[in-house]
Amino acid sequence: MKKFNLVTLPGDGIGSEVVEGALKVLRTACKQHDIELNIQEFPFGGISFDKHGTPATDEAIEACKESDAVLLGAVGGEKWDHLTGADRPESGLLKLRSELEVFANFRPVKVYPELAHASTLKEEVISGVDILIVRELTGGIYFGKPRETNRSVDDPYSFDTMRYHQSEVERVAQKAFEAASTRNQTVCSVDKANVLGSSRFWRDTVIEFSKKYPEITLQHMLVDNCAMQLIRDPKQFDVVLTSNLFGDILSDEAAMLTGSIGMLPSASLGNGPGLYEPVHGSAPDISGQNKANPLATIASAALLCRYSLGLEQVAVEIEQAIQDTLSAGYRTGDIYTGSESETLTGTEEMCNQVLKALGEFNKAETA
Ligand code: NAD
């Protein structure tokens, strides 16, 4: 029997509701394959600050570093908005990402046929979209030095530095090429090489690195064009590889293709344990009301199986169960359009329907 050690950090607001549901699905899917999960849970974010005076205790961080993977809900909320610096729930999350050295952020953007009409874009433009955005997460202009703001001179100024080392570009490119080799064999590297030296360096480095993957087709696109193409014809993309700043903006733009933030999973990967979390925040407006869509967190659990545990079949089964639940018409409020074929459900019921679909999927497989 295979065994894995996981850490869960449900966090604040709807975090605990969606993580609880996702864990039930994950445990069930793994059990069906005779896989045992040892799971440790820690308070994280605002709730950890209330209990321990810090959003991320050393104990929680150490446990994450020693685990096979981490599943996180969300952090933050009005109650902690007055906090500053390292006390803020978001600082705990940044600390965790940095301690785990997760330098590649994977954000799959998949439009389920059943939800194609829920997007603000035309159905024919977005149906069938299946993009994987790979964003560099720990370098670039968000971390580059020097950085300075000087307001005490005649003409005040401010600047940040966009710096990339070859090794930083290569390691995230490797993640993107590996992912592309399990998908449609295409990587589109996005930069601003017509203006920025750091982008020309990025492009040259990716071209050189791509020689290790001759079977993958490498394309390049300027970030302004990519922003336009994502709306004009998103189906042209498979794996999109880009830097921290461009990825931050493009992945939020691409998120809108799917209709709801409650559908979007993410994986942050390095060379150790991966960090898996829904893209959404703690949604204080619906917290504790059994209204949150758990599918983004359940889909994050599927990514955890795929990228950290090497359990591709379990990942596929969880994703199929999500698909079947949507096909059967179950919808939380964020994706409910009021059509006759839809049934409005709460968080718990949605999770139960995914569990049911998972059971039925396996019965069909073994029949
Ligand atoms: P949010 O993502 O929490 O909510 C935005 C809107 O989307 C809200 O109307 C919310 O009800 C809805 N929504 C979000 N997730 C949903 C789900 N699963 N199902 C149904 N509806 C959902 O963003 P916000 O309101 O800007 O931020 C709220 C708090 O979350 C803030 O404290 C913010 O700092 C924090 N936050 C945390 C993370 C994180 O932990 N990674 C990310 C973003 C925001």
CSV table of C-alpha atoms and ligand atoms in Angstrom, one decimal:
chain,number,residue,atom,x,y,z
A,1,MET,CA,0.0,0.0,0.0
A,2,LYS,CA,1.4,3.4,-1.0
A,3,LYS,CA,1.4,6.1,1.8
A,4,PHE,CA,1.7,9.8,1.5
A,5,ASN,CA,2.0,12.6,4.1
A,6,LEU,CA,0.0,15.7,3.5
A,7,VAL,CA,-0.5,19.0,5.4
A,8,THR,CA,-3.8,20.9,5.1
A,9,LEU,CA,-4.0,24.6,6.0
A,10,PRO,CA,-7.7,25.4,5.7
A,11,GLY,CA,-7.1,29.1,6.7
A,12,ASP,CA,-9.8,31.7,7.0
A,13,GLY,CA,-13.4,32.3,5.8
A,14,ILE,CA,-14.6,29.7,3.3
A,15,GLY,CA,-11.2,28.1,3.4
A,16,SER,CA,-12.2,25.5,6.0
A,17,GLU,CA,-15.5,24.7,4.2
A,18,VAL,CA,-13.9,24.0,0.8
A,19,VAL,CA,-10.9,22.2,2.2
A,20,GLU,CA,-13.1,19.9,4.3
A,21,GLY,CA,-15.0,18.9,1.2
A,22,ALA,CA,-12.0,18.5,-1.0
A,23,LEU,CA,-10.3,16.3,1.6
A,24,LYS,CA,-13.3,13.9,1.7
A,25,VAL,CA,-13.0,13.6,-2.1
A,26,LEU,CA,-9.2,13.2,-2.0
A,27,ARG,CA,-9.4,10.5,0.7
A,28,THR,CA,-12.1,8.6,-1.1
A,29,ALA,CA,-10.4,8.7,-4.5
A,30,CYS,CA,-7.1,7.5,-2.9
A,31,LYS,CA,-8.7,4.8,-0.9
A,32,GLN,CA,-10.2,3.4,-4.1
A,33,HIS,CA,-6.7,2.8,-5.2
A,34,ASP,CA,-5.5,1.5,-1.9
A,35,ILE,CA,-3.5,4.6,-1.1
A,36,GLU,CA,-3.2,5.8,2.5
A,37,LEU,CA,-3.0,9.5,3.4
A,38,ASN,CA,-1.6,10.7,6.7
A,39,ILE,CA,-2.9,14.2,7.1
A,40,GLN,CA,-1.8,16.9,9.5
A,41,GLU,CA,-3.8,20.1,9.8
A,42,PHE,CA,-2.6,23.5,11.1
A,43,PRO,CA,-4.3,26.8,11.7
A,44,PHE,CA,-2.9,29.3,9.1
A,45,GLY,CA,-3.5,33.0,8.2
A,46,GLY,CA,-5.8,35.1,10.4
A,47,ILE,CA,-7.0,32.2,12.5
A,48,SER,CA,-3.3,31.3,13.3
A,49,PHE,CA,-2.6,34.9,14.3
A,50,ASP,CA,-5.5,34.8,16.7
A,51,LYS,CA,-4.3,31.6,18.3
A,52,HIS,CA,-0.5,31.9,18.1
A,53,GLY,CA,0.2,35.6,17.3
A,54,THR,CA,1.6,34.8,13.9
A,55,PRO,CA,-0.1,33.9,10.6
A,56,ALA,CA,2.4,31.0,10.0
A,57,THR,CA,3.9,29.2,12.9
A,58,ASP,CA,7.4,27.6,12.6
A,59,GLU,CA,5.7,24.3,13.4
A,60,ALA,CA,3.3,24.6,10.5
A,61,ILE,CA,6.0,25.7,8.0
A,62,GLU,CA,8.3,22.8,9.1
A,63,ALA,CA,5.5,20.3,8.7
A,64,CYS,CA,4.8,21.6,5.2
A,65,LYS,CA,8.5,21.3,4.3
A,66,GLU,CA,8.6,17.7,5.5
A,67,SER,CA,5.3,16.7,3.8
A,68,ASP,CA,4.7,15.3,0.3
A,69,ALA,CA,2.3,18.2,-0.5
A,70,VAL,CA,0.2,20.9,1.0
A,71,LEU,CA,-3.4,21.7,0.4
A,72,LEU,CA,-4.4,25.3,1.4
A,73,GLY,CA,-7.8,27.0,1.5
A,74,ALA,CA,-7.6,30.8,1.7
A,75,VAL,CA,-6.4,33.4,4.1
A,76,GLY,CA,-7.5,36.9,5.1
A,77,GLY,CA,-10.6,38.9,6.1
A,78,GLU,CA,-11.7,42.2,7.5
A,79,LYS,CA,-11.0,41.1,11.0
A,80,TRP,CA,-7.3,41.1,10.3
A,81,ASP,CA,-7.2,44.1,7.9
A,82,HIS,CA,-5.7,46.4,10.6
A,83,LEU,CA,-2.6,44.2,10.9
A,84,THR,CA,0.6,45.3,9.2
A,85,GLY,CA,3.8,43.6,8.0
A,86,ALA,CA,4.6,40.1,9.0
A,87,ASP,CA,1.4,39.9,11.1
A,88,ARG,CA,-0.8,40.0,8.0
A,89,PRO,CA,-2.4,36.7,6.9
A,90,GLU,CA,-1.1,37.3,3.3
A,91,SER,CA,2.4,37.6,4.7
A,92,GLY,CA,2.1,34.1,6.1
A,93,LEU,CA,1.2,32.9,2.6
A,94,LEU,CA,4.2,34.6,1.0
A,95,LYS,CA,6.4,33.2,3.7
A,96,LEU,CA,5.1,29.7,3.0
A,97,ARG,CA,5.7,30.0,-0.7
A,98,SER,CA,9.2,31.3,-0.2
A,99,GLU,CA,10.1,28.6,2.4
A,100,LEU,CA,8.8,25.9,0.0
A,101,GLU,CA,10.7,27.6,-2.8
A,102,VAL,CA,7.8,27.0,-5.2
A,103,PHE,CA,9.0,28.9,-8.2
A,104,ALA,CA,6.5,27.7,-10.8
A,105,ASN,CA,2.8,28.5,-10.5
A,106,PHE,CA,0.5,26.3,-12.6
A,107,ARG,CA,-3.0,27.7,-13.3
A,108,PRO,CA,-5.1,25.5,-15.6
A,109,VAL,CA,-7.9,27.3,-17.2
A,110,LYS,CA,-10.5,24.8,-18.5
A,111,VAL,CA,-13.9,25.7,-19.7
A,112,TYR,CA,-16.4,23.0,-18.9
A,113,PRO,CA,-19.0,22.7,-21.7
A,114,GLU,CA,-21.8,23.0,-19.1
A,115,LEU,CA,-20.5,26.4,-18.0
A,116,ALA,CA,-19.6,27.9,-21.3
A,117,HIS,CA,-22.7,30.1,-21.3
A,118,ALA,CA,-21.8,31.4,-17.8
A,119,SER,CA,-18.8,33.4,-19.1
A,120,THR,CA,-19.0,37.0,-20.2
A,121,LEU,CA,-17.5,35.9,-23.6
A,122,LYS,CA,-19.3,34.2,-26.5
A,123,GLU,CA,-19.9,30.5,-26.0
A,124,GLU,CA,-18.3,29.6,-29.4
A,125,VAL,CA,-15.1,31.5,-28.5
A,126,ILE,CA,-14.6,29.8,-25.2
A,127,SER,CA,-16.0,26.3,-25.4
A,128,GLY,CA,-13.2,23.7,-25.5
A,129,VAL,CA,-10.7,26.1,-24.0
A,130,ASP,CA,-8.0,24.1,-22.0
A,131,ILE,CA,-5.0,26.3,-21.2
A,132,LEU,CA,-2.2,25.8,-18.6
A,133,ILE,CA,-0.6,29.0,-17.6
A,134,VAL,CA,2.9,28.5,-16.0
A,135,ARG,CA,4.0,31.6,-14.2
A,136,GLU,CA,7.4,32.2,-12.7
A,137,LEU,CA,6.5,32.9,-9.0
A,138,THR,CA,9.6,33.8,-7.0
A,139,GLY,CA,11.7,36.1,-9.2
A,140,GLY,CA,11.3,39.1,-11.6
A,141,ILE,CA,10.1,42.5,-10.7
A,142,TYR,CA,8.2,41.5,-7.6
A,143,PHE,CA,11.5,40.5,-5.9
A,144,GLY,CA,14.3,42.2,-7.9
A,145,LYS,CA,16.7,44.6,-6.2
A,146,PRO,CA,17.5,47.5,-6.0
A,147,ARG,CA,14.1,49.1,-5.5
A,148,GLU,CA,13.5,52.5,-4.1
A,149,THR,CA,11.0,55.3,-3.6
A,150,ASN,CA,12.4,58.7,-2.9
A,151,ARG,CA,9.9,61.5,-2.2
A,152,SER,CA,12.4,63.9,-0.6
A,153,VAL,CA,14.0,65.3,-3.8
A,154,ASP,CA,12.8,68.0,-6.1
A,155,ASP,CA,11.4,65.5,-8.6
A,156,PRO,CA,10.5,62.4,-6.5
A,157,TYR,CA,11.0,59.0,-8.1
A,158,SER,CA,10.4,55.3,-7.6
A,159,PHE,CA,11.7,52.3,-9.4
A,160,ASP,CA,11.7,48.5,-9.2
A,161,THR,CA,14.0,46.0,-10.9
A,162,MET,CA,13.1,43.3,-13.3
A,163,ARG,CA,16.0,40.8,-13.0
A,164,TYR,CA,16.1,37.2,-14.1
A,165,HIS,CA,19.0,34.8,-13.8
A,166,GLN,CA,19.4,32.1,-16.4
A,167,SER,CA,18.8,29.4,-13.8
A,168,GLU,CA,15.5,31.0,-12.7
A,169,VAL,CA,14.2,31.0,-16.3
A,170,GLU,CA,15.5,27.5,-17.0
A,171,ARG,CA,13.9,25.9,-14.0
A,172,VAL,CA,10.4,27.3,-14.7
A,173,ALA,CA,10.8,26.5,-18.4
A,174,GLN,CA,11.6,23.0,-17.5
A,175,LYS,CA,8.3,22.7,-15.6
A,176,ALA,CA,6.4,24.2,-18.6
A,177,PHE,CA,8.0,21.8,-21.1
A,178,GLU,CA,7.4,18.8,-18.9
A,179,ALA,CA,3.8,19.7,-18.6
A,180,ALA,CA,3.5,20.3,-22.4
A,181,SER,CA,4.9,16.9,-23.1
A,182,THR,CA,1.8,15.4,-21.3
A,183,ARG,CA,-0.5,17.7,-23.2
A,184,ASN,CA,-0.5,19.1,-26.8
A,185,GLN,CA,3.3,19.4,-27.1
A,186,THR,CA,3.2,23.2,-27.5
A,187,VAL,CA,4.6,26.0,-25.3
A,188,CYS,CA,4.0,29.6,-26.0
A,189,SER,CA,6.5,31.8,-24.2
A,190,VAL,CA,5.2,35.3,-23.5
A,191,ASP,CA,7.5,38.3,-23.0
A,192,LYS,CA,8.0,41.9,-24.0
A,193,ALA,CA,11.2,41.3,-26.1
A,194,ASN,CA,10.6,44.3,-28.4
A,195,VAL,CA,11.2,46.7,-25.5
A,196,LEU,CA,12.8,45.0,-22.4
A,197,GLY,CA,16.3,43.6,-22.3
A,198,SER,CA,15.2,41.2,-19.5
A,199,SER,CA,12.6,39.9,-21.9
A,200,ARG,CA,15.1,39.4,-24.7
A,201,PHE,CA,17.2,37.5,-22.2
A,202,TRP,CA,14.2,35.4,-21.1
A,203,ARG,CA,13.4,34.6,-24.8
A,204,ASP,CA,17.0,33.6,-25.7
A,205,THR,CA,17.2,31.4,-22.6
A,206,VAL,CA,13.9,29.7,-23.4
A,207,ILE,CA,15.0,29.1,-27.0
A,208,GLU,CA,18.3,27.5,-25.9
A,209,PHE,CA,16.6,25.4,-23.2
A,210,SER,CA,13.9,24.2,-25.6
A,211,LYS,CA,16.6,22.2,-27.5
A,212,LYS,CA,16.3,19.6,-24.7
A,213,TYR,CA,12.7,19.1,-25.8
A,214,PRO,CA,12.8,18.7,-29.6
A,215,GLU,CA,9.3,17.2,-29.7
A,216,ILE,CA,7.8,20.4,-28.2
A,217,THR,CA,6.8,23.2,-30.5
A,218,LEU,CA,8.0,26.5,-29.0
A,219,GLN,CA,6.2,29.8,-30.0
A,220,HIS,CA,6.8,33.3,-28.7
A,221,MET,CA,4.3,36.1,-28.2
A,222,LEU,CA,4.5,39.6,-26.9
A,223,VAL,CA,2.5,40.1,-23.8
A,224,ASP,CA,0.2,42.8,-25.2
A,225,ASN,CA,-0.7,40.6,-28.1
A,226,CYS,CA,-1.2,37.7,-25.7
A,227,ALA,CA,-3.7,39.7,-23.7
A,228,MET,CA,-5.6,40.4,-26.8
A,229,GLN,CA,-5.4,36.8,-28.2
A,230,LEU,CA,-6.7,35.3,-24.9
A,231,ILE,CA,-10.0,37.1,-25.5
A,232,ARG,CA,-10.0,36.9,-29.3
A,233,ASP,CA,-9.2,33.2,-29.7
A,234,PRO,CA,-8.2,31.5,-26.5
A,235,LYS,CA,-8.4,28.0,-28.0
A,236,GLN,CA,-5.0,28.6,-29.8
A,237,PHE,CA,-3.2,28.3,-26.5
A,238,ASP,CA,-2.0,25.1,-24.7
A,239,VAL,CA,0.9,25.8,-22.3
A,240,VAL,CA,1.7,29.5,-21.7
A,241,LEU,CA,5.0,30.1,-20.1
A,242,THR,CA,5.7,33.6,-18.6
A,243,SER,CA,7.3,35.7,-16.0
A,244,ASN,CA,5.9,36.7,-12.6
A,245,LEU,CA,4.5,40.1,-13.6
A,246,PHE,CA,3.0,39.1,-16.9
A,247,GLY,CA,1.7,35.8,-15.5
A,248,ASP,CA,-0.1,37.6,-12.7
A,249,ILE,CA,-2.0,39.7,-15.1
A,250,LEU,CA,-2.6,37.2,-17.8
A,251,SER,CA,-3.8,34.5,-15.4
A,252,ASP,CA,-6.4,36.7,-13.9
A,253,GLU,CA,-7.6,37.7,-17.4
A,254,ALA,CA,-7.7,34.0,-18.4
A,255,ALA,CA,-9.7,33.2,-15.3
A,256,MET,CA,-12.6,35.2,-16.6
A,257,LEU,CA,-12.9,32.7,-19.5
A,258,THR,CA,-14.3,30.1,-17.1
A,259,GLY,CA,-17.2,32.1,-15.7
A,260,SER,CA,-16.4,31.9,-11.9
A,261,ILE,CA,-13.4,32.2,-9.7
A,262,GLY,CA,-14.9,29.3,-7.7
A,263,MET,CA,-13.8,27.0,-10.5
A,264,LEU,CA,-10.1,27.8,-10.7
A,265,PRO,CA,-7.5,25.5,-9.1
A,266,SER,CA,-3.7,26.2,-8.8
A,267,ALA,CA,-0.5,24.4,-8.1
A,268,SER,CA,2.8,26.0,-7.0
A,269,LEU,CA,5.7,23.8,-7.7
A,270,GLY,CA,9.4,23.7,-6.9
A,271,ASN,CA,11.8,20.9,-6.2
A,272,GLY,CA,10.2,19.8,-2.9
A,273,PRO,CA,6.6,19.6,-1.7
A,274,GLY,CA,4.0,21.4,-3.9
A,275,LEU,CA,1.5,23.9,-2.6
A,276,TYR,CA,-2.1,23.5,-3.9
A,277,GLU,CA,-4.8,26.1,-3.5
A,278,PRO,CA,-7.9,27.5,-5.1
A,279,VAL,CA,-7.3,30.8,-6.8
A,280,HIS,CA,-10.1,32.5,-4.9
A,281,GLY,CA,-9.8,34.2,-1.5
A,282,SER,CA,-11.6,33.7,1.8
A,283,ALA,CA,-14.9,35.2,0.5
A,284,PRO,CA,-16.0,36.7,3.8
A,285,ASP,CA,-19.4,37.7,2.2
A,286,ILE,CA,-20.5,34.0,1.9
A,287,SER,CA,-18.3,32.5,4.7
A,288,GLY,CA,-20.1,30.0,7.1
A,289,GLN,CA,-23.3,30.0,4.9
A,290,ASN,CA,-22.7,26.7,3.0
A,291,LYS,CA,-22.6,28.7,-0.2
A,292,ALA,CA,-19.0,28.4,-1.4
A,293,ASN,CA,-18.2,26.5,-4.5
A,294,PRO,CA,-15.8,23.7,-3.5
A,295,LEU,CA,-14.8,22.7,-7.1
A,296,ALA,CA,-11.7,24.9,-7.3
A,297,THR,CA,-10.3,23.2,-4.2
A,298,ILE,CA,-11.4,19.7,-5.3
A,299,ALA,CA,-9.6,20.4,-8.6
A,300,SER,CA,-6.6,21.6,-6.7
A,301,ALA,CA,-6.6,18.2,-4.9
A,302,ALA,CA,-6.6,16.5,-8.3
A,303,LEU,CA,-3.5,18.6,-9.3
A,304,LEU,CA,-1.9,17.5,-6.0
A,305,CYS,CA,-2.3,13.9,-7.0
A,306,ARG,CA,-0.9,14.6,-10.5
A,307,TYR,CA,2.1,16.7,-9.8
A,308,SER,CA,3.2,15.8,-6.2
A,309,LEU,CA,2.1,12.2,-5.7
A,310,GLY,CA,2.5,10.9,-9.2
A,311,LEU,CA,-1.1,9.6,-9.1
A,312,GLU,CA,-2.3,10.5,-12.6
A,313,GLN,CA,-5.2,8.1,-12.6
A,314,VAL,CA,-6.5,9.4,-9.3
A,315,ALA,CA,-6.3,13.0,-10.7
A,316,VAL,CA,-8.2,12.0,-13.8
A,317,GLU,CA,-10.9,10.3,-11.8
A,318,ILE,CA,-11.4,13.4,-9.5
A,319,GLU,CA,-11.6,15.6,-12.6
A,320,GLN,CA,-14.0,13.3,-14.3
A,321,ALA,CA,-16.2,13.3,-11.1
A,322,ILE,CA,-16.2,17.2,-11.2
A,323,GLN,CA,-17.3,17.0,-14.9
A,324,ASP,CA,-20.0,14.4,-14.2
A,325,THR,CA,-21.4,16.5,-11.3
A,326,LEU,CA,-21.7,19.5,-13.6
A,327,SER,CA,-23.2,17.4,-16.3
A,328,ALA,CA,-25.8,16.2,-13.8
A,329,GLY,CA,-26.8,19.9,-13.4
A,330,TYR,CA,-25.5,20.6,-9.8
A,331,ARG,CA,-24.5,24.2,-9.3
A,332,THR,CA,-23.5,26.4,-6.4
A,333,GLY,CA,-24.8,30.0,-6.5
A,334,ASP,CA,-21.8,31.4,-8.3
A,335,ILE,CA,-22.4,29.2,-11.4
A,336,TYR,CA,-26.2,28.9,-11.2
A,337,THR,CA,-28.1,30.5,-14.0
A,338,GLY,CA,-31.6,29.4,-13.1
A,339,SER,CA,-32.1,27.1,-16.1
A,340,GLU,CA,-34.4,24.2,-15.6
A,341,SER,CA,-31.7,21.6,-16.0
A,342,GLU,CA,-29.8,23.0,-13.0
A,343,THR,CA,-30.1,22.2,-9.3
A,344,LEU,CA,-28.9,24.8,-6.9
A,345,THR,CA,-26.8,23.3,-4.1
A,346,GLY,CA,-24.7,24.3,-1.1
A,347,THR,CA,-21.0,23.5,-0.5
A,348,GLU,CA,-21.7,20.2,1.3
A,349,GLU,CA,-24.2,18.9,-1.2
A,350,MET,CA,-21.8,19.7,-4.1
A,351,CYS,CA,-19.0,17.7,-2.4
A,352,ASN,CA,-21.4,14.8,-1.8
A,353,GLN,CA,-22.4,14.8,-5.5
A,354,VAL,CA,-18.7,14.7,-6.5
A,355,LEU,CA,-18.2,11.8,-4.1
A,356,LYS,CA,-21.2,10.1,-5.6
A,357,ALA,CA,-19.9,10.7,-9.1
A,358,LEU,CA,-16.5,9.3,-8.0
A,359,GLY,CA,-18.2,6.1,-6.8
A,360,GLU,CA,-20.1,5.7,-10.0
A,361,PHE,CA,-17.0,6.4,-12.1
A,362,ASN,CA,-15.2,3.5,-10.4
A,363,LYS,CA,-18.2,1.2,-10.6
A,364,ALA,CA,-18.3,1.8,-14.4
A,365,GLU,CA,-14.5,1.2,-14.6
A,366,THR,CA,-14.6,-2.1,-12.8
A,367,ALA,CA,-17.8,-3.4,-14.5
B,1,NAD,P1,-12.4,36.6,-2.9
B,1,NAD,O1,-11.9,35.7,-3.9
B,1,NAD,O2,-12.4,36.1,-1.5
B,1,NAD,O3,-14.0,36.9,-3.3
B,1,NAD,C1,-14.3,37.6,-4.5
B,1,NAD,C2,-15.8,37.3,-4.8
B,1,NAD,O4,-15.9,36.0,-5.4
B,1,NAD,C3,-16.7,37.4,-3.6
B,1,NAD,O5,-18.0,37.9,-4.0
B,1,NAD,C4,-16.9,35.9,-3.2
B,1,NAD,O6,-18.1,35.6,-2.6
B,1,NAD,C5,-16.8,35.2,-4.6
B,1,NAD,N1,-16.1,33.9,-4.4
B,1,NAD,C6,-14.8,33.6,-4.1
B,1,NAD,N2,-14.6,32.3,-4.0
B,1,NAD,C7,-15.8,31.7,-4.2
B,1,NAD,C8,-16.3,30.4,-4.1
B,1,NAD,N3,-15.4,29.3,-3.9
B,1,NAD,N4,-17.6,30.1,-4.4
B,1,NAD,C9,-18.4,31.1,-4.6
B,1,NAD,N5,-18.1,32.4,-4.7
B,1,NAD,C10,-16.8,32.7,-4.4
B,1,NAD,O7,-11.7,38.0,-3.0
B,1,NAD,P2,-11.8,39.3,-2.1
B,1,NAD,O8,-13.2,39.5,-1.7
B,1,NAD,O9,-11.1,40.3,-2.9
B,1,NAD,O10,-10.9,39.0,-0.8
B,1,NAD,C11,-11.5,38.5,0.4
B,1,NAD,C12,-10.3,38.2,1.3
B,1,NAD,O11,-9.6,37.1,0.8
B,1,NAD,C13,-9.3,39.3,1.5
B,1,NAD,O12,-8.9,39.3,2.9
B,1,NAD,C14,-8.2,39.0,0.6
B,1,NAD,O13,-6.9,39.5,1.1
B,1,NAD,C15,-8.2,37.4,0.7
B,1,NAD,N6,-7.6,36.8,-0.4
B,1,NAD,C16,-6.8,35.7,-0.2
B,1,NAD,C17,-6.3,34.9,-1.2
B,1,NAD,C18,-5.5,33.7,-0.9
B,1,NAD,O14,-5.6,33.2,0.2
B,1,NAD,N7,-4.8,33.1,-1.8
B,1,NAD,C19,-6.5,35.3,-2.5
B,1,NAD,C20,-7.3,36.4,-2.8
B,1,NAD,C21,-7.8,37.1,-1.7
